[in-house]
Structure formats: structure tokens, C-alpha cells
Coordinates of C-alpha atoms and ligand atoms in Angstrom, one line a residue:
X1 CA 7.8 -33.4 -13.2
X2 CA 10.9 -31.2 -12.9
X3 CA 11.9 -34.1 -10.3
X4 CA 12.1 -36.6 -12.9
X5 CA 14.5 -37.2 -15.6
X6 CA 12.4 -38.6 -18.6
X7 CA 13.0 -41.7 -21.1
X8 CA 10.4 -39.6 -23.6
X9 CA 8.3 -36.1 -22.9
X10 CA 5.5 -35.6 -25.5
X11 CA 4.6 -31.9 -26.2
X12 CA 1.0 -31.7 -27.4
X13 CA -2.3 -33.8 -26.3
X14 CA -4.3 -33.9 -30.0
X15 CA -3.8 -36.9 -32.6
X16 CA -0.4 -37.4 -33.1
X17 CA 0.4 -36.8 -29.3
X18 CA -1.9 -38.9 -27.9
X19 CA -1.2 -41.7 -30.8
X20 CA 2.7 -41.8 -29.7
X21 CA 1.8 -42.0 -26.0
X22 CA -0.7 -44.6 -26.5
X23 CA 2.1 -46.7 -28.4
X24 CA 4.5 -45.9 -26.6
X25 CA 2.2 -47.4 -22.8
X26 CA 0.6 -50.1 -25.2
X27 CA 4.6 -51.8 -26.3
X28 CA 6.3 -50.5 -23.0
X29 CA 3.8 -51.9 -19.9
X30 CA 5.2 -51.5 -16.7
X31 CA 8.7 -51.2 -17.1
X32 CA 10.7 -48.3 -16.0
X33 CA 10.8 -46.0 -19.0
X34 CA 9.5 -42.3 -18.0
X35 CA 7.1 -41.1 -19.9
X36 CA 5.3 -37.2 -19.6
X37 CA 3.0 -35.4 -21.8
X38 CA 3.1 -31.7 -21.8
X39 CA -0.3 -30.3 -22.6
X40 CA -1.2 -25.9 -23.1
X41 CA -4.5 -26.0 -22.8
X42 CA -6.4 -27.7 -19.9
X43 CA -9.2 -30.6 -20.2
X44 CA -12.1 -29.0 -21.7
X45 CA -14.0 -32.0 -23.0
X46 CA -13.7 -35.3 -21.5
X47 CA -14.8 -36.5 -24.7
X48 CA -15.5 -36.0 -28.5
X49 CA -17.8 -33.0 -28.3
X50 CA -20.5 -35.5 -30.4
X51 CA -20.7 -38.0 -27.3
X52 CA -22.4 -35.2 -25.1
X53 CA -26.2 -36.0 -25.6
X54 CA -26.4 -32.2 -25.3
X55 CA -24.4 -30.9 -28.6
X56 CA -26.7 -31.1 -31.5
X57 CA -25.2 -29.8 -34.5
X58 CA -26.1 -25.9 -34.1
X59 CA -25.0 -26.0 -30.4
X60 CA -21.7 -27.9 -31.5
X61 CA -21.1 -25.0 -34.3
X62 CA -22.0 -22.0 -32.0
X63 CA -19.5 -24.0 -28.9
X64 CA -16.4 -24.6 -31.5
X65 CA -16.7 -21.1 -33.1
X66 CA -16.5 -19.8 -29.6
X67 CA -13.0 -17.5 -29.9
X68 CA -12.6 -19.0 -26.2
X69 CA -12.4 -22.6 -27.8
X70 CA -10.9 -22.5 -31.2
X71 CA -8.2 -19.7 -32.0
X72 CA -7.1 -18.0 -35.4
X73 CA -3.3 -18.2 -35.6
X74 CA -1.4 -15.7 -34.2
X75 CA -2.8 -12.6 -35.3
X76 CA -6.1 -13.5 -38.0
X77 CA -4.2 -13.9 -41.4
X78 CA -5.3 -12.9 -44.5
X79 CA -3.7 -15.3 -46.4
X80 CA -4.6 -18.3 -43.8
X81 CA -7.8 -16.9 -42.1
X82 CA -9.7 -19.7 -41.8
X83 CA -7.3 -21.5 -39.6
X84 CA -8.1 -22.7 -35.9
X85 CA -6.2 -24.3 -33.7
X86 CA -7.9 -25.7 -30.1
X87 CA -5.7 -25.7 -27.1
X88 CA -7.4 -27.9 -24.9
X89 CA -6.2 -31.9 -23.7
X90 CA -7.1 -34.1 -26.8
X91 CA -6.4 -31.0 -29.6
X92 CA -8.7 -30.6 -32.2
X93 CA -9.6 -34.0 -32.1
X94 CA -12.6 -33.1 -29.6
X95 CA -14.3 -31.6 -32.6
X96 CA -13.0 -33.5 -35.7
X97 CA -16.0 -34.9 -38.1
X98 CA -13.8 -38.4 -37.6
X99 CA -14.1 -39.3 -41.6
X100 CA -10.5 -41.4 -42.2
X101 CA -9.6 -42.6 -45.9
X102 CA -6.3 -44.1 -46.0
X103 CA -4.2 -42.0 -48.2
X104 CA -3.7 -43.2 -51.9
X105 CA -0.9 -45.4 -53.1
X106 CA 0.0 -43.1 -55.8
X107 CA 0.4 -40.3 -53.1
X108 CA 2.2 -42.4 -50.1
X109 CA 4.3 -44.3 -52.8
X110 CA 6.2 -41.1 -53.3
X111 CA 6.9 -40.9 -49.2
X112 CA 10.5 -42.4 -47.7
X113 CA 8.3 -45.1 -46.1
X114 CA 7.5 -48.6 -47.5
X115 CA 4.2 -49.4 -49.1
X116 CA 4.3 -52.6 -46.3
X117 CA 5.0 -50.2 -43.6
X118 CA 1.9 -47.8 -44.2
X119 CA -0.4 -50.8 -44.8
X120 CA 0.9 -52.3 -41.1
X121 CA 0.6 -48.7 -39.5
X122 CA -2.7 -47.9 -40.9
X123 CA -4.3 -51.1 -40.1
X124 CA -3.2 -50.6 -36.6
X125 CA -4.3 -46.9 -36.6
X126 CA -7.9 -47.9 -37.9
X127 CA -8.6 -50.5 -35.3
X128 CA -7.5 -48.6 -32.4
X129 CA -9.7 -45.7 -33.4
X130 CA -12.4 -48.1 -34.4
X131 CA -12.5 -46.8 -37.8
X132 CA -15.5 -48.2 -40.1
X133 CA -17.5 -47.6 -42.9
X134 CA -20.7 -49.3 -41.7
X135 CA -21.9 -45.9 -40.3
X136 CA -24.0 -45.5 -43.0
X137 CA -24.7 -48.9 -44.1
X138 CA -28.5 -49.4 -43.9
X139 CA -29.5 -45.8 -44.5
X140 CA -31.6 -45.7 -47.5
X141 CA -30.4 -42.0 -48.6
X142 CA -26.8 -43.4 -49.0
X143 CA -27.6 -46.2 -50.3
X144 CA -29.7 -44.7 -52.9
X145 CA -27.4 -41.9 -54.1
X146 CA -24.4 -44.0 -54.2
X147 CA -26.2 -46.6 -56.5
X148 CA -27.0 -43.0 -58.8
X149 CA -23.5 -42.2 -58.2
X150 CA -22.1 -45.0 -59.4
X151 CA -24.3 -45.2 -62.3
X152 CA -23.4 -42.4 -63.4
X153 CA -19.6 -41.3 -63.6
X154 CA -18.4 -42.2 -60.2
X155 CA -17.7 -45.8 -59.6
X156 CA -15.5 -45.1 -56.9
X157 CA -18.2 -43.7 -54.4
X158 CA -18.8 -45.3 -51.2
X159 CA -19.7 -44.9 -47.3
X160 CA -17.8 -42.6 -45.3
X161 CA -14.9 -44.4 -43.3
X162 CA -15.8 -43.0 -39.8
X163 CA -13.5 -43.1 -36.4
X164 CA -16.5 -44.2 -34.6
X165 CA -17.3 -47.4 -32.2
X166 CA -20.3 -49.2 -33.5
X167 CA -20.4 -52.1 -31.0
X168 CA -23.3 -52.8 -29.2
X169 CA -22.9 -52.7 -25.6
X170 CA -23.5 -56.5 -24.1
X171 CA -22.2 -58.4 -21.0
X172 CA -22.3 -55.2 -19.6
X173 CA -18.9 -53.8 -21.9
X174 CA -19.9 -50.6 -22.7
X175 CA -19.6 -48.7 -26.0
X176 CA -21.6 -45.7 -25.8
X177 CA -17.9 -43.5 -26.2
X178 CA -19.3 -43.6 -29.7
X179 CA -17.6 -41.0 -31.6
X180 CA -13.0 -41.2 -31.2
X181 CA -11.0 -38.3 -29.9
X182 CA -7.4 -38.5 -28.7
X183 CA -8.8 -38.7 -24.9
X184 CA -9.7 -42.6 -26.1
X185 CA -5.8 -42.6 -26.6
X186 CA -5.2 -41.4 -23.4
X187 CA -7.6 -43.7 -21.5
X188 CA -6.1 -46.7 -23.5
X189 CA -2.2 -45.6 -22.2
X190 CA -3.6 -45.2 -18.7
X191 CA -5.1 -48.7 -18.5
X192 CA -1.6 -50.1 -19.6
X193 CA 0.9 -48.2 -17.6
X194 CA 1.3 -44.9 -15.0
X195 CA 2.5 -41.7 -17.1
X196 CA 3.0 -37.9 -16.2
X197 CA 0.9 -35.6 -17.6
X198 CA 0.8 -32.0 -17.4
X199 CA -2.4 -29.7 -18.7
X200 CA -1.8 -25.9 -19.0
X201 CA 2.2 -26.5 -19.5
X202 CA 3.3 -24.7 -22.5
X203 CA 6.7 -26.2 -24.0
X204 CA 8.3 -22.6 -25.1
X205 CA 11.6 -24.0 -25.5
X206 CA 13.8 -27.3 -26.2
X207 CA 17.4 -27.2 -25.1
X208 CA 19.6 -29.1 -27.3
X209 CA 23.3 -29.6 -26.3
X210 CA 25.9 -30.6 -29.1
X211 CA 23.4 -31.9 -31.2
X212 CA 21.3 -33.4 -28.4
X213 CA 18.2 -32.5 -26.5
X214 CA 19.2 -32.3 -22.7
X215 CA 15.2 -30.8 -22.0
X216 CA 12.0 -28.7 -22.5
X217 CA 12.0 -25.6 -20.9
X218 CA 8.0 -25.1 -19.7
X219 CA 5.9 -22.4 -18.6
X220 CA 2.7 -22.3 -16.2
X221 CA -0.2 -20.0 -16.8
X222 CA 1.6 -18.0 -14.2
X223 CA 4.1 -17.8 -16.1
X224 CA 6.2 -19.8 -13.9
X225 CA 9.3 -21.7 -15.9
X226 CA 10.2 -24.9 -15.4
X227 CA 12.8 -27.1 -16.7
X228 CA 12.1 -30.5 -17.8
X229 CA 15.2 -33.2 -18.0
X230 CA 14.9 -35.7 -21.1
X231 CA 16.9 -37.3 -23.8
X232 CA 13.9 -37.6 -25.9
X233 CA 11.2 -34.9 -26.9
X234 CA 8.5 -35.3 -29.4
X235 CA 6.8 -32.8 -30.7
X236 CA 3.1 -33.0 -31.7
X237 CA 2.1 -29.4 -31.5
X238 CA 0.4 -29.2 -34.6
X239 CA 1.6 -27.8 -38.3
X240 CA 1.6 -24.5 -36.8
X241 CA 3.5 -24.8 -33.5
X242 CA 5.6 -27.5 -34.0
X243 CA 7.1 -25.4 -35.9
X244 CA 7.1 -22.4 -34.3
X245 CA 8.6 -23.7 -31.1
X246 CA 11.5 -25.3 -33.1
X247 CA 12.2 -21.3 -34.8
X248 CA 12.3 -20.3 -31.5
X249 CA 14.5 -22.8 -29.8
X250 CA 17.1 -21.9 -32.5
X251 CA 16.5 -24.8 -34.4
X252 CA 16.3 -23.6 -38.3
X253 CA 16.8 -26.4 -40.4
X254 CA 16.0 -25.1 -43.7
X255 CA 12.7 -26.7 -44.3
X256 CA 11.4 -26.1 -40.6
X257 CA 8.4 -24.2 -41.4
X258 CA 8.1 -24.6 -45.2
X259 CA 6.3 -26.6 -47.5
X260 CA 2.8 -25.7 -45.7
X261 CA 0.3 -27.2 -47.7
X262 CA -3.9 -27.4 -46.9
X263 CA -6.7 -28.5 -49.4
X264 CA -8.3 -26.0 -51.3
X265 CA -11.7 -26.4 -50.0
X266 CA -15.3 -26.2 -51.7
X267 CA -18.7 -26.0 -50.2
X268 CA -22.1 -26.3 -51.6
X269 CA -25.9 -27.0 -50.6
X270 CA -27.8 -28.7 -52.7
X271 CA -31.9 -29.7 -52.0
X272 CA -33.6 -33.1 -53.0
X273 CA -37.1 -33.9 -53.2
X274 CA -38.6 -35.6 -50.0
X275 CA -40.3 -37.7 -52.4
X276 CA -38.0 -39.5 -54.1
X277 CA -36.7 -41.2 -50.7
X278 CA -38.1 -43.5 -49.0
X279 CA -39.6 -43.2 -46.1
X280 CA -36.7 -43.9 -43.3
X281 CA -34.0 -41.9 -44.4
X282 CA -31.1 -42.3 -42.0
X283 CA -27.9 -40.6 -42.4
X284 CA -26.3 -39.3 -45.2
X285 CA -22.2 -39.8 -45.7
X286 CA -20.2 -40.5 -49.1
X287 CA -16.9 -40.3 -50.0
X288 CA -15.2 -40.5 -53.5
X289 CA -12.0 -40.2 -53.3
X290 CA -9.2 -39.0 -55.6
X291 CA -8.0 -40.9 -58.4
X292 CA -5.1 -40.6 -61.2
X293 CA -7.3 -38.2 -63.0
X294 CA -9.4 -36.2 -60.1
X295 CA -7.1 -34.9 -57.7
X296 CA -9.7 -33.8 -55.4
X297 CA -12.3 -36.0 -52.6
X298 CA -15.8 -35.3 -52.7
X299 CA -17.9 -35.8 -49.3
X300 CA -21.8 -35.9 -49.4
X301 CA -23.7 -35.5 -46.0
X302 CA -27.1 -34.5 -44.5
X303 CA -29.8 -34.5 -44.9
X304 CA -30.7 -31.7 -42.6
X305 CA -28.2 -29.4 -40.9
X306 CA -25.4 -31.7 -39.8
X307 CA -23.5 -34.3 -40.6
X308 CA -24.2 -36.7 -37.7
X309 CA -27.4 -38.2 -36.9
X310 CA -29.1 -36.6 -34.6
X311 CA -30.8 -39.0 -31.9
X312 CA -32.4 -36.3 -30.0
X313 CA -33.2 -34.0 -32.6
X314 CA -36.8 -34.5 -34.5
X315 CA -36.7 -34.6 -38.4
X316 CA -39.4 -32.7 -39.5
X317 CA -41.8 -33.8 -42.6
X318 CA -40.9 -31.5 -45.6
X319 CA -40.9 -32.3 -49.1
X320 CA -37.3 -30.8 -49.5
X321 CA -34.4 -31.8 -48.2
X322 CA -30.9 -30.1 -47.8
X323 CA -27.5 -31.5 -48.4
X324 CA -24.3 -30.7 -48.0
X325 CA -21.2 -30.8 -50.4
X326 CA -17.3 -30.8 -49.7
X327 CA -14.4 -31.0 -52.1
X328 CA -11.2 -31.3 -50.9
X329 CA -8.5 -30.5 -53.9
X330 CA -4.9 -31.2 -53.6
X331 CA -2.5 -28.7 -53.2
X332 CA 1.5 -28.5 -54.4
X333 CA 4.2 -28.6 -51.7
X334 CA 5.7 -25.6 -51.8
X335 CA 9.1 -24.0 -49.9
X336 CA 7.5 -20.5 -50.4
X337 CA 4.3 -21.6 -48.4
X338 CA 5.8 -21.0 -45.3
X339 CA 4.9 -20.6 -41.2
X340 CA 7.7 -18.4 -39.5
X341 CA 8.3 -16.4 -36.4
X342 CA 6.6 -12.4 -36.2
X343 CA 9.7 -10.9 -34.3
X344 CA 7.4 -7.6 -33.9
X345 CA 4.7 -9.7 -31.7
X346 CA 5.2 -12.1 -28.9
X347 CA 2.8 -14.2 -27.1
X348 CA 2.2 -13.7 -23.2
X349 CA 4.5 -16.3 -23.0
X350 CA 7.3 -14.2 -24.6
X351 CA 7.3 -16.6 -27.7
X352 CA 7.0 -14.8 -31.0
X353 CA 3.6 -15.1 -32.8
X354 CA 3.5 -17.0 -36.0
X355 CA 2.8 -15.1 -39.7
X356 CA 2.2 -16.8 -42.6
X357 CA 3.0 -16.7 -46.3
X358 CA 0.6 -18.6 -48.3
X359 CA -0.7 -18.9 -52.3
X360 CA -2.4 -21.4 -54.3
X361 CA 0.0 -22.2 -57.0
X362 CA -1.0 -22.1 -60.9
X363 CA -1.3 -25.8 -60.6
X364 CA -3.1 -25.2 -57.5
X365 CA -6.0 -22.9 -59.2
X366 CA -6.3 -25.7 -62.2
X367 CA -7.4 -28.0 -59.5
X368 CA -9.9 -25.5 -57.8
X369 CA -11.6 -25.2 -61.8
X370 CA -11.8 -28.8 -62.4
X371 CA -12.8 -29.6 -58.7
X372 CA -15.8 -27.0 -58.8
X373 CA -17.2 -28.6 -62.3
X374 CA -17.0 -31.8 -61.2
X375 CA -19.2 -31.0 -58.1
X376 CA -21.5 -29.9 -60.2
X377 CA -21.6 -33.3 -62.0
X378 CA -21.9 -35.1 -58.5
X379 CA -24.9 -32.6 -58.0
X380 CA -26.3 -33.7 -61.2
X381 CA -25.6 -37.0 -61.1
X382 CA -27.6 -37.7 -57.7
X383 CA -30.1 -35.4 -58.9
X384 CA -29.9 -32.9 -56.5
X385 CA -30.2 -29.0 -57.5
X386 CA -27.5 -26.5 -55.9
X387 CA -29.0 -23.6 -54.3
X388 CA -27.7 -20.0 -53.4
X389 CA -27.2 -18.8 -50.2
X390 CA -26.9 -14.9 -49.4
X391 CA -26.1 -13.9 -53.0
X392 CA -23.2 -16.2 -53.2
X393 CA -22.7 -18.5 -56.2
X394 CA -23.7 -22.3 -55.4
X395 CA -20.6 -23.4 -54.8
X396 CA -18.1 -21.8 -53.2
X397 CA -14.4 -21.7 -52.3
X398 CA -13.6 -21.4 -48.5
X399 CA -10.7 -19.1 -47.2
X400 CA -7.3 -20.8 -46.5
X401 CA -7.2 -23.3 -43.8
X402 CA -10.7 -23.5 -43.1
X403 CA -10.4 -27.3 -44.2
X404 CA -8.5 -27.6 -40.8
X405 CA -6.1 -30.2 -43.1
X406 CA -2.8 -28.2 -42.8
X407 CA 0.5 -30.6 -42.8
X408 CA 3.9 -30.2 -44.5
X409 CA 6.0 -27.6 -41.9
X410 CA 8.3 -30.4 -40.7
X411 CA 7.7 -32.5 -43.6
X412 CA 9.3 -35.9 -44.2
X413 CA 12.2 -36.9 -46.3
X414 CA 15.7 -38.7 -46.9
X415 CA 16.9 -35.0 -47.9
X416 CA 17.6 -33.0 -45.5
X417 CA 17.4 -30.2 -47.9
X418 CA 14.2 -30.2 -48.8
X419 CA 12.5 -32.3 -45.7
X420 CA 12.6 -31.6 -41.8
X421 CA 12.9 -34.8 -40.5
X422 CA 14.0 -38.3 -41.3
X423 CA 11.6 -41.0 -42.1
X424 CA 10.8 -41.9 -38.7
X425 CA 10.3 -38.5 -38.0
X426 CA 13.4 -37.4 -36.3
X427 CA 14.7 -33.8 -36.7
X428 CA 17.7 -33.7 -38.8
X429 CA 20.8 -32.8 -37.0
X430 CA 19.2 -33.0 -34.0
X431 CA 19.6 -36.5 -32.2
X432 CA 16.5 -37.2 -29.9
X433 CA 13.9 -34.5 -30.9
X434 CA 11.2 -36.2 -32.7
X435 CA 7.9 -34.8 -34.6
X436 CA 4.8 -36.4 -34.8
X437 CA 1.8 -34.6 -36.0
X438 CA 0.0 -33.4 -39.1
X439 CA 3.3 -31.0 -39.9
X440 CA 5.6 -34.2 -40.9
X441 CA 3.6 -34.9 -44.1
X442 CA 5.4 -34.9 -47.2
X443 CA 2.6 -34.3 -49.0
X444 CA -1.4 -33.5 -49.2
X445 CA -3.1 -36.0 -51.4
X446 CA -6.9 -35.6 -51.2
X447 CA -7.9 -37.4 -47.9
X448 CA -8.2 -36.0 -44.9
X449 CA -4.8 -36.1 -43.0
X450 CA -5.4 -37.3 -39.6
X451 CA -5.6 -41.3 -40.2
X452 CA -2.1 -41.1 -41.9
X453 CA -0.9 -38.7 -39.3
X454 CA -1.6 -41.1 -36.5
X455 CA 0.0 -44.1 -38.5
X456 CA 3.2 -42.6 -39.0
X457 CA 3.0 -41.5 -35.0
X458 CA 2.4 -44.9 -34.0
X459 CA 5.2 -45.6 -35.9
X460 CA 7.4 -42.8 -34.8
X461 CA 6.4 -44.8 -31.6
X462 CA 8.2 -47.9 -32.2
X463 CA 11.3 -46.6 -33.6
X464 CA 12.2 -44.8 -30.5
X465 CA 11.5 -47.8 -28.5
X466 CA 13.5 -49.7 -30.8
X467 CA 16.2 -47.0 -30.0
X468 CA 16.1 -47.5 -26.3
X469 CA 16.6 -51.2 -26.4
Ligands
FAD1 C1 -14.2 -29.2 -36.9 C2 -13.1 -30.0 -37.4 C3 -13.4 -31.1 -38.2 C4 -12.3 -31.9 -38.7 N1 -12.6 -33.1 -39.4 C5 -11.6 -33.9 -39.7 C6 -12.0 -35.1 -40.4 O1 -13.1 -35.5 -40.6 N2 -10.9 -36.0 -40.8 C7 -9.6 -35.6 -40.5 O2 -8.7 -36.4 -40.9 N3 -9.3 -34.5 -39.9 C8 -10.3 -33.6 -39.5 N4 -10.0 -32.5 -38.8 C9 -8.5 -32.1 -38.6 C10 -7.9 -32.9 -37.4 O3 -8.6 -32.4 -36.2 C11 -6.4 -32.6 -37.4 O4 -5.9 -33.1 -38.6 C12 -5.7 -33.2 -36.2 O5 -6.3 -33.0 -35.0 C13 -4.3 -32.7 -36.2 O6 -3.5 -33.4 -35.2 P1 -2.2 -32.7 -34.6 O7 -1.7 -33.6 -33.6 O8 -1.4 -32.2 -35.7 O9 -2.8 -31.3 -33.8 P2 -3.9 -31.1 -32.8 O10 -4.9 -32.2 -32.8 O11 -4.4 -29.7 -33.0 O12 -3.2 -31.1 -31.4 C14 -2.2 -30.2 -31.0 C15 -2.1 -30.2 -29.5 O13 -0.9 -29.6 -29.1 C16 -1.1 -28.7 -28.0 N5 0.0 -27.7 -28.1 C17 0.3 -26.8 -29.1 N6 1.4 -26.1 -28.8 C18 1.8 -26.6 -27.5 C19 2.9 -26.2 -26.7 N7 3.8 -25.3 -27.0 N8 3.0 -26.8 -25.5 C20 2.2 -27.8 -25.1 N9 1.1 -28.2 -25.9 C21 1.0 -27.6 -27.1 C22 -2.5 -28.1 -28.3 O14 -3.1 -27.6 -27.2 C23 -3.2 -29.4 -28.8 O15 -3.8 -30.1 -27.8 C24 -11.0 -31.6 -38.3 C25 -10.7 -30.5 -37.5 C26 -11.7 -29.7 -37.1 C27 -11.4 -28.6 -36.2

């Protein structure tokens, strides 16, 4: 690679990467732009963890906890410790639970992009990661409890949107890939067009040159450096080292790194009788989502120990079921909520670790009280009864960044003030050098981020190719 001088080099393998790279092969074909992907970790998975027969949903908890697959950031944080990144090609996205609601209106309406644009972009994210919400169809459990949902104080309750492929396999086509990860991305750019790609190369540096990048400085596990020529970098390292890497390639605009947001994040466990459902239960996903007046997302799943059915694991006859509660509440955009560089601790790389400063707001807390009452009422309302696990209250509010939803540390804006990059996701003052991950997100909402994250990639995507005409 250090032989080529590259059109675009894409820092980062996981969902906004590998969305860019995909558009960027899909609109491009075989012409003679150069395109590279520089990836840390090495190919761990060649799929989402859910497509290996193997992983049932203990093994798939005991494998991801693993400290040699998912990392705390930088040293484990108090005020963030539930945080995990995975350095691996395909990012986090070989363990994501795929569920991907479209933002709300009254959220994105706020964001310097047109209500047109994020229809267009998400319609195209949704059908290249095959997103549906006939997962559940057909299950009676769903169907049951959203009809006592909706009965009863939550019209807005419905199947899970899922990043899953539910075709059936036929002339031979097969679909048995089932569950989406950014190696789909990958596959999909490689059946359009040649590309570079480098696993175990960690970007530590981009040079810039009057405003300009001129290249990515990279390093083996050796700890070899090499220099990468391009007039284009994107950046889709994640909200934690997207940032980072910028601070330490002296580039300090004054929101890089601010503005981290998450969800506040609930859990509880609730049982159901056996005998209420009937006898074929199927799989258990719901989603309400936020309105004007809730701004937190409920997700119901089960029954039994994980979300995802299960095809080689027995369900055993019992008369009580277990299921699972999630609420996701939104959190304010902060500048004090902030990822920065440790100058005391450096990585074996020689790149500073990251700290972080992070609070729930007043507004913040108000959310957590209303969320957790309201959970109750779902419990209630499907006639379920929350249980307590190991002298813990029923439900319960997780640590920091546990919801694996953090966004906001290059956020997105016309103001250079108060945003990191423009609306198309170019760092300000810095002419080529592009972000594209969950960090350029104005703001949280309630809905899981990665849907909107890969929209705005895929549309990061086209504007530099409309650039380079
Ligand atoms: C268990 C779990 C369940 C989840 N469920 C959902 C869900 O249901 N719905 C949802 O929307 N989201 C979910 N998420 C979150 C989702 O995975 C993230 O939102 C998404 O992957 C973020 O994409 P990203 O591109 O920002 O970062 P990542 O996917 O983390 O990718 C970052 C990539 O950059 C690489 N990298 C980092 N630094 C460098 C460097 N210096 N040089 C080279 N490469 C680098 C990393 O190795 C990694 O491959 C879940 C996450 C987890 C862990």
C-alpha cells in the first residue's frame, strides 16, 4: 500500500467504515479511483457471531465478554465503565443485536440535513442491510403482547426492525448469512470492484499540509511505520478513536471530542405464565419507540435467555417464562461530556490513551425517573411480574456506556463552534479528512444509532465522489 497514492483510505472496518467502502465500490465500479481500508484488529469472525450454528446465546455472552475480544477504553473508566470497543475487521458489528429504528423526525429535523435526504439515505441503508420487521411476525408471544400493549397505553408498539436476511434460499441463491455485520459490506464492495485492505494496521497519525491531508501515517503489530499517500482520509474509528486519533494528529477543533452522548440504559426481568401462551411460542421482539412525550425506547425480548431464536437449542416445558426488558432514555448533548487524550499513558503504539469526562445531566436523571416508571407500566400492561435478581431492585440502571450507543465526539453541524464536521461529515478546516461513524451524530434520540450512522456514511459516500468528478 505504501506503493500507492490513494483517491480515498478508510480508517476503521465496523459500520460506518464498511458502509462508505461499500458506496464508494457500489457508485465507482471499475474505474481507476484507489481505494484502501485500514483495519487494527485482524479478521476474527467471518461473520456476525449469530450465523455460527455454534454460538448460542450463553456461548455468544461468555466469547464477547472475553477481555481478548471486547476492550474497556483505555484504562476501565469510572465514569464510562461499561464501554467496549472490538478491534477486529467488521467492528462491533460482529456482535451487534442488529435491531434498526429509523431515528424520529422530531430528532433528525433538528440535524443540518434535509428531511428528503435522511428518508433517501435510510431507505438505501435498510435494503442493503436487509432490514425488516417480519422477524417476529407469526410468533404468537409477540403477537399477543403487542395486542396487550396496545390495549393498554402503548399504541405505538410493534415488531423489532431487525438487520437480518429472511429470504428463503431457492434456485440455489443462498441466504443462510442470516444475521448483517459490516463483513456483508465488505463482500458486497468486493463483488463490484478490486480494493486494498489492510487488517492489523493501526492509523496513529493523519498528516495534514496547509489545511490538507497529504497521508496516514500507520503502524504494524511490529511496530513498523508506514506512510500512506492520499488526498482523502475517512475516518470511521468509532466515537472513541476517531477522536482520539484526530487529538493526536494535532487536529483540535474545539468540538473534537465533546458532546459525547450514550443512552441511559435500564434493564429488567420480568416472568410470564406458560399458560397464558399458546402453545408455539416463537420469538419474542418489541419495540416502542420514543414519542413527543416519552423520550425513551422500550425493547421486549425472550422468552428464555436470549434474544434470538435459538434453532439448536431445546425450550424446555415450564410453566414460567422469563423476559427481558431494555429502555433506552435520551441523553443532552453536552460540551462537558467529553473524550480527550491521557498525556500520563500511551498505548504500545505511542498514542496517548483516552480518559473520559462523563455526567448525566439534571435533565438527564428526569428521563432515567420517568423511563423506570414507565417500564413498570409496560410490565404491567403485558401482565408480566418483574423479579429480583441478587438483591438488586427489578429494574435497574446499567453503568455508562454499557448500551454500546455512544455518538456525538465529531458531531455534525453548520457551526463550527459547536459541531466537528460539516453536514457531509467533513472536518472543519481541514479539506479532505472526512468522519463517518457513530461520533458524527448531532444528537441521541432514543433509537439505536447504527441505522442512522450508516445512512449518513453512505451519504458521506456520495459527496466525496461527487467531489472527485
Ligand atoms: C453486543 C452489542 C449489541 C449491539 N446492538 C445494537 C443494536 O441492536 N442496534 C444498534 O443500532 N447498535 C447496536 N450496537 C452498537 C453498534 O455495534 C455500534 O453502534 C456500531 O458498530 C458503531 O459503528 P462504528 O463504525 O462507529 O464503530 P465500530 O463498529 O466499533 O468500528 C470501528 C472499527 O474501527 C477500527 N479502528 C479503531 N481505531 C482504529 C485505528 N486507529 N486504525 C485502524 N482501525 C481502527 C476498529 O478495530 C473497528 O473495526 C451493539 C453493540 C454491541 C457490542
Amino acid at each position: 500500500m505504501e506503493q500507492t497514492d490513494y483517491d480515498v483510505l478508510i480508517v476503521g472496518s465496523g459500520a460506518g467504515g464498511g458502509a462508505v467502502l461499500w458506496r464508494l465500490c457500489e457508485r465507482w465500479g471499475r474505474n481507476g479511483r484507489r481505494i484502501g481500508m485500514v483495519e487494527a484488529g485482524d479478521l476474527l469472525l467471518p461473520t456476525h457471531a449469530h450465523n455460527i450454528p455454534t454460538m448460542n446465546g450463553r456461548r455468544f455472552l461468555r466469547y464477547f465478554q472475553n477481555p481478548k475480544i471486547s476492550k474497556p477504553i483505555g484504562r476501565i473508566l469510572p465514569q464510562f465503565s461499561g464501554a467496549k470497543q472490538v478491534f477486529a475487521l467488521g467492528g462491533r458489528t460482529l456482535f451487534w443485536t442488529a435491531v434498526s429504528p429509523r431515528m424520529p423526525v422530531s430528532e433528525t429535523g433538528k440535524w443540518p440535513v434535509t428531511g428528503k435526504e435522511m428518508k433517501l439515505y435510510y431507505s438505501i441503508a435498510e435494503q442493503i442491510m436487509n432490514v425488516t420487521s417480519a422477524y417476529t411476525k407469526g410468533s404468537s408471544i409477540t403477537q399477543l403482547l403487542l395486542q396487550r400493549l396496545r390495549e393498554n397505553g402503548f399504541p405505538e408498539a410493534d415488531d423489532y426492525p431487525v438487520a437480518v436476511d429472511l429470504q428463503t434460499t431457492k434456485y440455489g441463491e443462498i441466504h443462510s448469512n442470516v444475521f448483517f455485520s459490516s463483513i456483508n459490506f465488505l463482500a458486497a464492495a468486493l463483488n463490484r470492484r478490486p480494493f486494498d485492505l489492510a487488517v492489523m494496521a493501526r492509523a496513529v497519525r493523519v498528516h495534514t499540509e496547509r489545511g490538507k491531508v497529504t497521508g496516514l501515517q500507520v503502524m504494524s503489530p511490529e511496530k513498523k511505520s508506514y506512510f500512506l499517500k492520499t488526498r482523502r482520509v475517512i475516518l470511521s474509528g468509532s466515537t472513541f478513536e476517531t477522536p482520539r486519533l484526530l487529538l493526536h494528529s494535532g487536529i483540535q477543533g474545539r468540538s473534537v471530542g465533546h458532546y459525547l452522548a450514550n443512552h441511559s440504559f435500564i434493564i429488567a426481568t420480568g416472568q410470564i405464565s406458560r399458560r397464558e401462551l399458546p402453545e408455539v411460542l416463537g420469538t419474542l421482539g418489541i419495540l416502542i419507540p420514543q414519542t413527543e412525550v416519552r423520550p425513551y425506547q422500550f425493547q421486549i425480548y425472550g422468552p428464555g435467555t436470549y434474544l434470538w431464536y435459538q434453532p439448536y437449542e431445546e425450550k424446555p416445558l415450564q410453566d414460567v417464562w422469563q423476559i427481558f426488558f431494555q429502555g433506552f432514555g435520551k441523553v443532552e448533548s453536552r460540551f462537558e461530556n467529553q473524550v480527550f487524550l491521557d498525556p500520563r499513558r500511551q498505548d504500545e503504539y505511542g498514542v496517548p490513551e483516552i480518559q473520559v469526562n462523563f455526567s448525566y445531566s439534571e435533565k438527564d436523571q428526569a428521563v432515567i425517573r420517568q423511563m423506570t416508571k414507565d417500564m413498570q407500566r409496560v410490565a404491567s400492561a403485558i401482565g408480566a411480574r418483574l423479579i429480583s435478581k441478587e438483591g438488586q431492585p427489578p429494574i435497574c440502571l446499567n453503568p455508562p456506556g454499557l448500551d454500546f450507543h455512544e455518538s456525538g465526539t465529531c458531531r455534525m453541524g453548520d457551526d463550527g463552534s459547536n459541531a466537528a464536521v460539516n453536514r457531509y461529515g467533513e472536518i472543519f478546516g481541514v479539506s479532505g479528512l472526512y468522519v463517518a461513524d457513530n461520533s458524527v451524530l448531532p444528537s441521541t434520540g432514543a433509537a439505536n444509532p447504527t441505522l442512522t450512522t450508516i445512512a449518513l456514511a453512505i451519504r458521506t459516500a456520495d459527496y466525496v465522489i461527487r467531489q472527485l468528478k
